[in-house]
Amino acid sequence: ITAEQVLANGTKLEEHSSSIELENLEPETTYYVIAAARNGAGVTLSNSVKFKTAKDDNGGGNGGGDLEG
């Protein structure tokens, strides 16, 4: 994946923001997150972060997860 693909297809954040809330994640599912940034110096791509959501013990669909770098 390229930085341009992430910028074109990913979720956009407000300028100077560094967080986003993920919703409607499936329990016991592995997800990967990657970020891209663009400024006057160019475009850069982060390392990917992998996390797995927790088991759904009470009928909800948004189990938490542990991030791995």
mmCIF file of N, CA, C and O in Angstrom:
data_model
loop_
_atom_site.group_PDB
_atom_site.id
_atom_site.type_symbol
_atom_site.label_atom_id
_atom_site.label_comp_id
_atom_site.label_asym_id
_atom_site.label_seq_id
_atom_site.Cartn_x
_atom_site.Cartn_y
_atom_site.Cartn_z
ATOM 1 N N ILE A 1 0.849 -1.179 0.000
ATOM 2 C CA ILE A 1 0.000 0.000 0.000
ATOM 3 C C ILE A 1 0.892 1.238 0.000
ATOM 4 O O ILE A 1 1.963 1.238 0.593
ATOM 5 N N THR A 2 0.451 2.256 -0.676
ATOM 6 C CA THR A 2 1.227 3.491 -0.744
ATOM 7 C C THR A 2 0.575 4.577 0.103
ATOM 8 O O THR A 2 -0.622 4.513 0.428
ATOM 9 N N ALA A 3 1.339 5.595 0.428
ATOM 10 C CA ALA A 3 0.803 6.738 1.171
ATOM 11 C C ALA A 3 -0.331 7.394 0.388
ATOM 12 O O ALA A 3 -1.347 7.791 0.962
ATOM 13 N N GLU A 4 -0.188 7.507 -0.909
ATOM 14 C CA GLU A 4 -1.227 8.132 -1.731
ATOM 15 C C GLU A 4 -2.532 7.326 -1.681
ATOM 16 O O GLU A 4 -3.620 7.898 -1.659
ATOM 17 N N GLN A 5 -2.442 5.993 -1.642
ATOM 18 C CA GLN A 5 -3.642 5.161 -1.532
ATOM 19 C C GLN A 5 -4.337 5.390 -0.191
ATOM 20 O O GLN A 5 -5.565 5.486 -0.129
ATOM 21 N N VAL A 6 -3.558 5.471 0.880
ATOM 22 C CA VAL A 6 -4.138 5.720 2.200
ATOM 23 C C VAL A 6 -4.809 7.092 2.223
ATOM 24 O O VAL A 6 -5.929 7.248 2.694
ATOM 25 N N LEU A 7 -4.141 8.090 1.686
ATOM 26 C CA LEU A 7 -4.707 9.439 1.677
ATOM 27 C C LEU A 7 -5.974 9.510 0.826
ATOM 28 O O LEU A 7 -6.923 10.201 1.170
ATOM 29 N N ALA A 8 -6.012 8.774 -0.264
ATOM 30 C CA ALA A 8 -7.170 8.817 -1.157
ATOM 31 C C ALA A 8 -8.355 8.008 -0.623
ATOM 32 O O ALA A 8 -9.508 8.377 -0.825
ATOM 33 N N ASN A 9 -8.097 6.906 0.086
ATOM 34 C CA ASN A 9 -9.155 5.972 0.462
ATOM 35 C C ASN A 9 -9.412 5.842 1.953
ATOM 36 O O ASN A 9 -10.363 5.183 2.353
ATOM 37 N N GLY A 10 -8.574 6.423 2.776
ATOM 38 C CA GLY A 10 -8.698 6.246 4.220
ATOM 39 C C GLY A 10 -9.620 7.268 4.857
ATOM 40 O O GLY A 10 -10.209 8.121 4.205
ATOM 41 N N THR A 11 -9.755 7.171 6.165
ATOM 42 C CA THR A 11 -10.545 8.111 6.945
ATOM 43 C C THR A 11 -9.711 9.358 7.177
ATOM 44 O O THR A 11 -8.570 9.277 7.610
ATOM 45 N N LYS A 12 -10.266 10.506 6.905
ATOM 46 C CA LYS A 12 -9.534 11.755 7.059
ATOM 47 C C LYS A 12 -9.756 12.340 8.445
ATOM 48 O O LYS A 12 -10.851 12.321 8.980
ATOM 49 N N LEU A 13 -8.681 12.866 9.044
ATOM 50 C CA LEU A 13 -8.738 13.508 10.350
ATOM 51 C C LEU A 13 -8.615 15.006 10.185
ATOM 52 O O LEU A 13 -8.096 15.495 9.183
ATOM 53 N N GLU A 14 -9.068 15.728 11.194
ATOM 54 C CA GLU A 14 -8.888 17.175 11.207
ATOM 55 C C GLU A 14 -7.399 17.498 11.275
ATOM 56 O O GLU A 14 -6.606 16.729 11.800
ATOM 57 N N GLU A 15 -7.038 18.642 10.759
ATOM 58 C CA GLU A 15 -5.645 19.082 10.824
ATOM 59 C C GLU A 15 -5.184 19.104 12.271
ATOM 60 O O GLU A 15 -5.915 19.540 13.160
ATOM 61 N N HIS A 16 -4.003 18.615 12.532
ATOM 62 C CA HIS A 16 -3.364 18.547 13.852
ATOM 63 C C HIS A 16 -4.011 17.521 14.777
ATOM 64 O O HIS A 16 -3.734 17.492 15.952
ATOM 65 N N SER A 17 -4.891 16.688 14.282
ATOM 66 C CA SER A 17 -5.509 15.639 15.092
ATOM 67 C C SER A 17 -4.671 14.377 14.977
ATOM 68 O O SER A 17 -4.097 14.092 13.936
ATOM 69 N N SER A 18 -4.609 13.626 16.068
ATOM 70 C CA SER A 18 -3.815 12.397 16.017
ATOM 71 C C SER A 18 -4.581 11.184 16.542
ATOM 72 O O SER A 18 -3.985 10.186 16.898
ATOM 73 N N SER A 19 -5.900 11.276 16.612
ATOM 74 C CA SER A 19 -6.662 10.123 17.082
ATOM 75 C C SER A 19 -7.973 10.005 16.320
ATOM 76 O O SER A 19 -8.472 10.968 15.745
ATOM 77 N N ILE A 20 -8.496 8.794 16.333
ATOM 78 C CA ILE A 20 -9.774 8.505 15.693
ATOM 79 C C ILE A 20 -10.445 7.393 16.484
ATOM 80 O O ILE A 20 -9.773 6.510 17.018
ATOM 81 N N GLU A 21 -11.757 7.439 16.575
ATOM 82 C CA GLU A 21 -12.510 6.391 17.260
ATOM 83 C C GLU A 21 -13.011 5.388 16.226
ATOM 84 O O GLU A 21 -13.645 5.758 15.247
ATOM 85 N N LEU A 22 -12.699 4.130 16.457
ATOM 86 C CA LEU A 22 -13.145 3.070 15.564
ATOM 87 C C LEU A 22 -14.448 2.501 16.112
ATOM 88 O O LEU A 22 -14.554 2.200 17.295
ATOM 89 N N GLU A 23 -15.434 2.335 15.252
ATOM 90 C CA GLU A 23 -16.735 1.835 15.672
ATOM 91 C C GLU A 23 -17.128 0.612 14.857
ATOM 92 O O GLU A 23 -16.618 0.384 13.772
ATOM 93 N N ASN A 24 -18.062 -0.152 15.412
ATOM 94 C CA ASN A 24 -18.649 -1.312 14.730
ATOM 95 C C ASN A 24 -17.619 -2.366 14.341
ATOM 96 O O ASN A 24 -17.705 -2.953 13.261
ATOM 97 N N LEU A 25 -16.644 -2.590 15.217
ATOM 98 C CA LEU A 25 -15.663 -3.638 14.970
ATOM 99 C C LEU A 25 -16.233 -4.982 15.415
ATOM 100 O O LEU A 25 -16.991 -5.070 16.368
ATOM 101 N N GLU A 26 -15.867 -6.018 14.709
ATOM 102 C CA GLU A 26 -16.325 -7.367 15.030
ATOM 103 C C GLU A 26 -15.485 -7.946 16.171
ATOM 104 O O GLU A 26 -14.268 -7.739 16.208
ATOM 105 N N PRO A 27 -16.115 -8.682 17.103
ATOM 106 C CA PRO A 27 -15.368 -9.322 18.182
ATOM 107 C C PRO A 27 -14.392 -10.367 17.636
ATOM 108 O O PRO A 27 -14.639 -10.974 16.599
ATOM 109 N N GLU A 28 -13.303 -10.557 18.338
ATOM 110 C CA GLU A 28 -12.301 -11.574 18.018
ATOM 111 C C GLU A 28 -11.854 -11.501 16.553
ATOM 112 O O GLU A 28 -11.741 -12.505 15.869
ATOM 113 N N THR A 29 -11.605 -10.293 16.093
ATOM 114 C CA THR A 29 -11.182 -10.058 14.716
ATOM 115 C C THR A 29 -9.891 -9.262 14.732
ATOM 116 O O THR A 29 -9.739 -8.326 15.498
ATOM 117 N N THR A 30 -8.947 -9.625 13.875
ATOM 118 C CA THR A 30 -7.693 -8.905 13.761
ATOM 119 C C THR A 30 -7.835 -7.785 12.739
ATOM 120 O O THR A 30 -8.347 -8.007 11.641
ATOM 121 N N TYR A 31 -7.392 -6.598 13.118
ATOM 122 C CA TYR A 31 -7.421 -5.421 12.251
ATOM 123 C C TYR A 31 -6.013 -4.853 12.136
ATOM 124 O O TYR A 31 -5.182 -5.043 13.021
ATOM 125 N N TYR A 32 -5.773 -4.144 11.046
ATOM 126 C CA TYR A 32 -4.503 -3.460 10.816
ATOM 127 C C TYR A 32 -4.798 -1.987 10.551
ATOM 128 O O TYR A 32 -5.736 -1.660 9.826
ATOM 129 N N VAL A 33 -4.002 -1.110 11.150
ATOM 130 C CA VAL A 33 -4.158 0.330 10.980
ATOM 131 C C VAL A 33 -2.853 0.889 10.434
ATOM 132 O O VAL A 33 -1.764 0.498 10.870
ATOM 133 N N ILE A 34 -2.959 1.792 9.483
ATOM 134 C CA ILE A 34 -1.799 2.459 8.915
ATOM 135 C C ILE A 34 -2.160 3.921 8.672
ATOM 136 O O ILE A 34 -3.309 4.224 8.378
ATOM 137 N N ALA A 35 -1.213 4.806 8.860
ATOM 138 C CA ALA A 35 -1.483 6.233 8.692
ATOM 139 C C ALA A 35 -0.563 6.827 7.642
ATOM 140 O O ALA A 35 0.551 6.352 7.424
ATOM 141 N N ALA A 36 -1.066 7.860 6.994
ATOM 142 C CA ALA A 36 -0.267 8.616 6.029
ATOM 143 C C ALA A 36 -0.442 10.091 6.344
ATOM 144 O O ALA A 36 -1.485 10.517 6.833
ATOM 145 N N ALA A 37 0.594 10.867 6.076
ATOM 146 C CA ALA A 37 0.529 12.308 6.312
ATOM 147 C C ALA A 37 1.175 13.036 5.145
ATOM 148 O O ALA A 37 2.115 12.545 4.522
ATOM 149 N N ARG A 38 0.639 14.219 4.874
ATOM 150 C CA ARG A 38 1.178 15.044 3.794
ATOM 151 C C ARG A 38 1.379 16.461 4.326
ATOM 152 O O ARG A 38 0.529 16.997 5.016
ATOM 153 N N ASN A 39 2.533 17.035 4.006
ATOM 154 C CA ASN A 39 2.794 18.439 4.313
ATOM 155 C C ASN A 39 3.702 19.001 3.234
ATOM 156 O O ASN A 39 3.921 18.353 2.202
ATOM 157 N N GLY A 40 4.229 20.177 3.464
ATOM 158 C CA GLY A 40 5.080 20.817 2.474
ATOM 159 C C GLY A 40 6.337 20.041 2.129
ATOM 160 O O GLY A 40 6.918 20.217 1.062
ATOM 161 N N ALA A 41 6.766 19.164 3.026
ATOM 162 C CA ALA A 41 7.975 18.370 2.792
ATOM 163 C C ALA A 41 7.690 17.098 1.996
ATOM 164 O O ALA A 41 8.617 16.427 1.552
ATOM 165 N N GLY A 42 6.418 16.732 1.833
ATOM 166 C CA GLY A 42 6.087 15.526 1.078
ATOM 167 C C GLY A 42 5.060 14.673 1.783
ATOM 168 O O GLY A 42 4.283 15.146 2.602
ATOM 169 N N VAL A 43 5.088 13.384 1.470
ATOM 170 C CA VAL A 43 4.118 12.418 1.991
ATOM 171 C C VAL A 43 4.890 11.307 2.690
ATOM 172 O O VAL A 43 5.941 10.875 2.219
ATOM 173 N N THR A 44 4.355 10.826 3.814
ATOM 174 C CA THR A 44 4.995 9.727 4.527
ATOM 175 C C THR A 44 3.949 8.723 4.984
ATOM 176 O O THR A 44 2.781 9.053 5.140
ATOM 177 N N LEU A 45 4.380 7.495 5.188
ATOM 178 C CA LEU A 45 3.505 6.394 5.583
ATOM 179 C C LEU A 45 4.035 5.795 6.882
ATOM 180 O O LEU A 45 5.238 5.574 7.028
ATOM 181 N N SER A 46 3.138 5.532 7.843
ATOM 182 C CA SER A 46 3.547 4.934 9.116
ATOM 183 C C SER A 46 3.763 3.434 8.966
ATOM 184 O O SER A 46 3.379 2.835 7.964
ATOM 185 N N ASN A 47 4.326 2.850 9.991
ATOM 186 C CA ASN A 47 4.336 1.396 10.097
ATOM 187 C C ASN A 47 2.909 0.949 10.390
ATOM 188 O O ASN A 47 2.113 1.702 10.958
ATOM 189 N N SER A 48 2.564 -0.262 10.041
ATOM 190 C CA SER A 48 1.230 -0.761 10.349
ATOM 191 C C SER A 48 1.175 -1.195 11.815
ATOM 192 O O SER A 48 2.177 -1.608 12.393
ATOM 193 N N VAL A 49 -0.012 -1.075 12.392
ATOM 194 C CA VAL A 49 -0.269 -1.521 13.754
ATOM 195 C C VAL A 49 -1.365 -2.571 13.676
ATOM 196 O O VAL A 49 -2.379 -2.374 13.014
ATOM 197 N N LYS A 50 -1.144 -3.694 14.330
ATOM 198 C CA LYS A 50 -2.104 -4.800 14.319
ATOM 199 C C LYS A 50 -2.759 -4.887 15.698
ATOM 200 O O LYS A 50 -2.091 -4.749 16.718
ATOM 201 N N PHE A 51 -4.092 -5.084 15.722
ATOM 202 C CA PHE A 51 -4.764 -5.342 16.983
ATOM 203 C C PHE A 51 -5.907 -6.315 16.767
ATOM 204 O O PHE A 51 -6.414 -6.462 15.666
ATOM 205 N N LYS A 52 -6.270 -6.981 17.847
ATOM 206 C CA LYS A 52 -7.383 -7.935 17.800
ATOM 207 C C LYS A 52 -8.404 -7.504 18.838
ATOM 208 O O LYS A 52 -8.061 -7.230 19.986
ATOM 209 N N THR A 53 -9.665 -7.454 18.428
ATOM 210 C CA THR A 53 -10.729 -7.095 19.348
ATOM 211 C C THR A 53 -10.998 -8.244 20.314
ATOM 212 O O THR A 53 -10.750 -9.409 20.002
ATOM 213 N N ALA A 54 -11.518 -7.881 21.472
ATOM 214 C CA ALA A 54 -11.782 -8.855 22.525
ATOM 215 C C ALA A 54 -12.994 -9.716 22.185
ATOM 216 O O ALA A 54 -13.815 -9.365 21.339
ATOM 217 N N LYS A 55 -13.101 -10.818 22.888
ATOM 218 C CA LYS A 55 -14.259 -11.690 22.768
ATOM 219 C C LYS A 55 -15.487 -10.932 23.256
ATOM 220 O O LYS A 55 -15.434 -10.192 24.233
ATOM 221 N N ASP A 56 -16.592 -11.101 22.588
ATOM 222 C CA ASP A 56 -17.851 -10.452 22.947
ATOM 223 C C ASP A 56 -18.561 -11.299 23.995
ATOM 224 O O ASP A 56 -19.174 -12.306 23.671
ATOM 225 N N ASP A 57 -18.470 -10.883 25.262
ATOM 226 C CA ASP A 57 -19.063 -11.658 26.350
ATOM 227 C C ASP A 57 -20.485 -11.250 26.697
ATOM 228 O O ASP A 57 -21.168 -11.947 27.419
ATOM 229 N N ASN A 58 -20.959 -10.085 26.194
ATOM 230 C CA ASN A 58 -22.268 -9.613 26.660
ATOM 231 C C ASN A 58 -23.176 -9.120 25.547
ATOM 232 O O ASN A 58 -24.000 -8.250 25.760
ATOM 233 N N GLY A 59 -23.017 -9.627 24.346
ATOM 234 C CA GLY A 59 -23.950 -9.309 23.279
ATOM 235 C C GLY A 59 -23.644 -8.059 22.486
ATOM 236 O O GLY A 59 -24.291 -7.791 21.502
ATOM 237 N N GLY A 60 -22.662 -7.281 22.900
ATOM 238 C CA GLY A 60 -22.298 -6.079 22.155
ATOM 239 C C GLY A 60 -21.413 -6.422 20.985
ATOM 240 O O GLY A 60 -20.935 -7.543 20.864
ATOM 241 N N GLY A 61 -21.150 -5.444 20.119
ATOM 242 C CA GLY A 61 -20.320 -5.709 18.951
ATOM 243 C C GLY A 61 -19.040 -4.928 18.902
ATOM 244 O O GLY A 61 -18.372 -4.922 17.899
ATOM 245 N N ASN A 62 -18.704 -4.230 19.983
ATOM 246 C CA ASN A 62 -17.521 -3.365 19.948
ATOM 247 C C ASN A 62 -16.525 -3.744 21.021
ATOM 248 O O ASN A 62 -16.160 -2.940 21.858
ATOM 249 N N GLY A 63 -16.055 -4.981 21.002
ATOM 250 C CA GLY A 63 -15.064 -5.396 21.979
ATOM 251 C C GLY A 63 -13.767 -4.630 21.834
ATOM 252 O O GLY A 63 -13.380 -4.269 20.731
ATOM 253 N N GLY A 64 -13.108 -4.345 22.936
ATOM 254 C CA GLY A 64 -11.821 -3.637 22.900
ATOM 255 C C GLY A 64 -10.738 -4.561 22.404
ATOM 256 O O GLY A 64 -10.956 -5.730 22.167
ATOM 257 N N GLY A 65 -9.547 -4.015 22.260
ATOM 258 C CA GLY A 65 -8.453 -4.842 21.767
ATOM 259 C C GLY A 65 -7.119 -4.329 22.229
ATOM 260 O O GLY A 65 -7.012 -3.240 22.766
ATOM 261 N N ASP A 66 -6.084 -5.120 22.074
ATOM 262 C CA ASP A 66 -4.725 -4.741 22.406
ATOM 263 C C ASP A 66 -3.981 -4.419 21.123
ATOM 264 O O ASP A 66 -4.029 -5.172 20.170
ATOM 265 N N LEU A 67 -3.272 -3.291 21.145
ATOM 266 C CA LEU A 67 -2.485 -2.886 19.981
ATOM 267 C C LEU A 67 -1.118 -3.540 20.035
ATOM 268 O O LEU A 67 -0.523 -3.670 21.088
ATOM 269 N N GLU A 68 -0.618 -3.933 18.892
ATOM 270 C CA GLU A 68 0.733 -4.449 18.741
ATOM 271 C C GLU A 68 1.438 -3.576 17.732
ATOM 272 O O GLU A 68 0.902 -3.301 16.679
ATOM 273 N N GLY A 69 2.653 -3.133 18.043
ATOM 274 C CA GLY A 69 3.360 -2.229 17.125
ATOM 275 C C GLY A 69 4.262 -2.928 16.191
ATOM 276 O O GLY A 69 4.584 -4.018 16.178
#
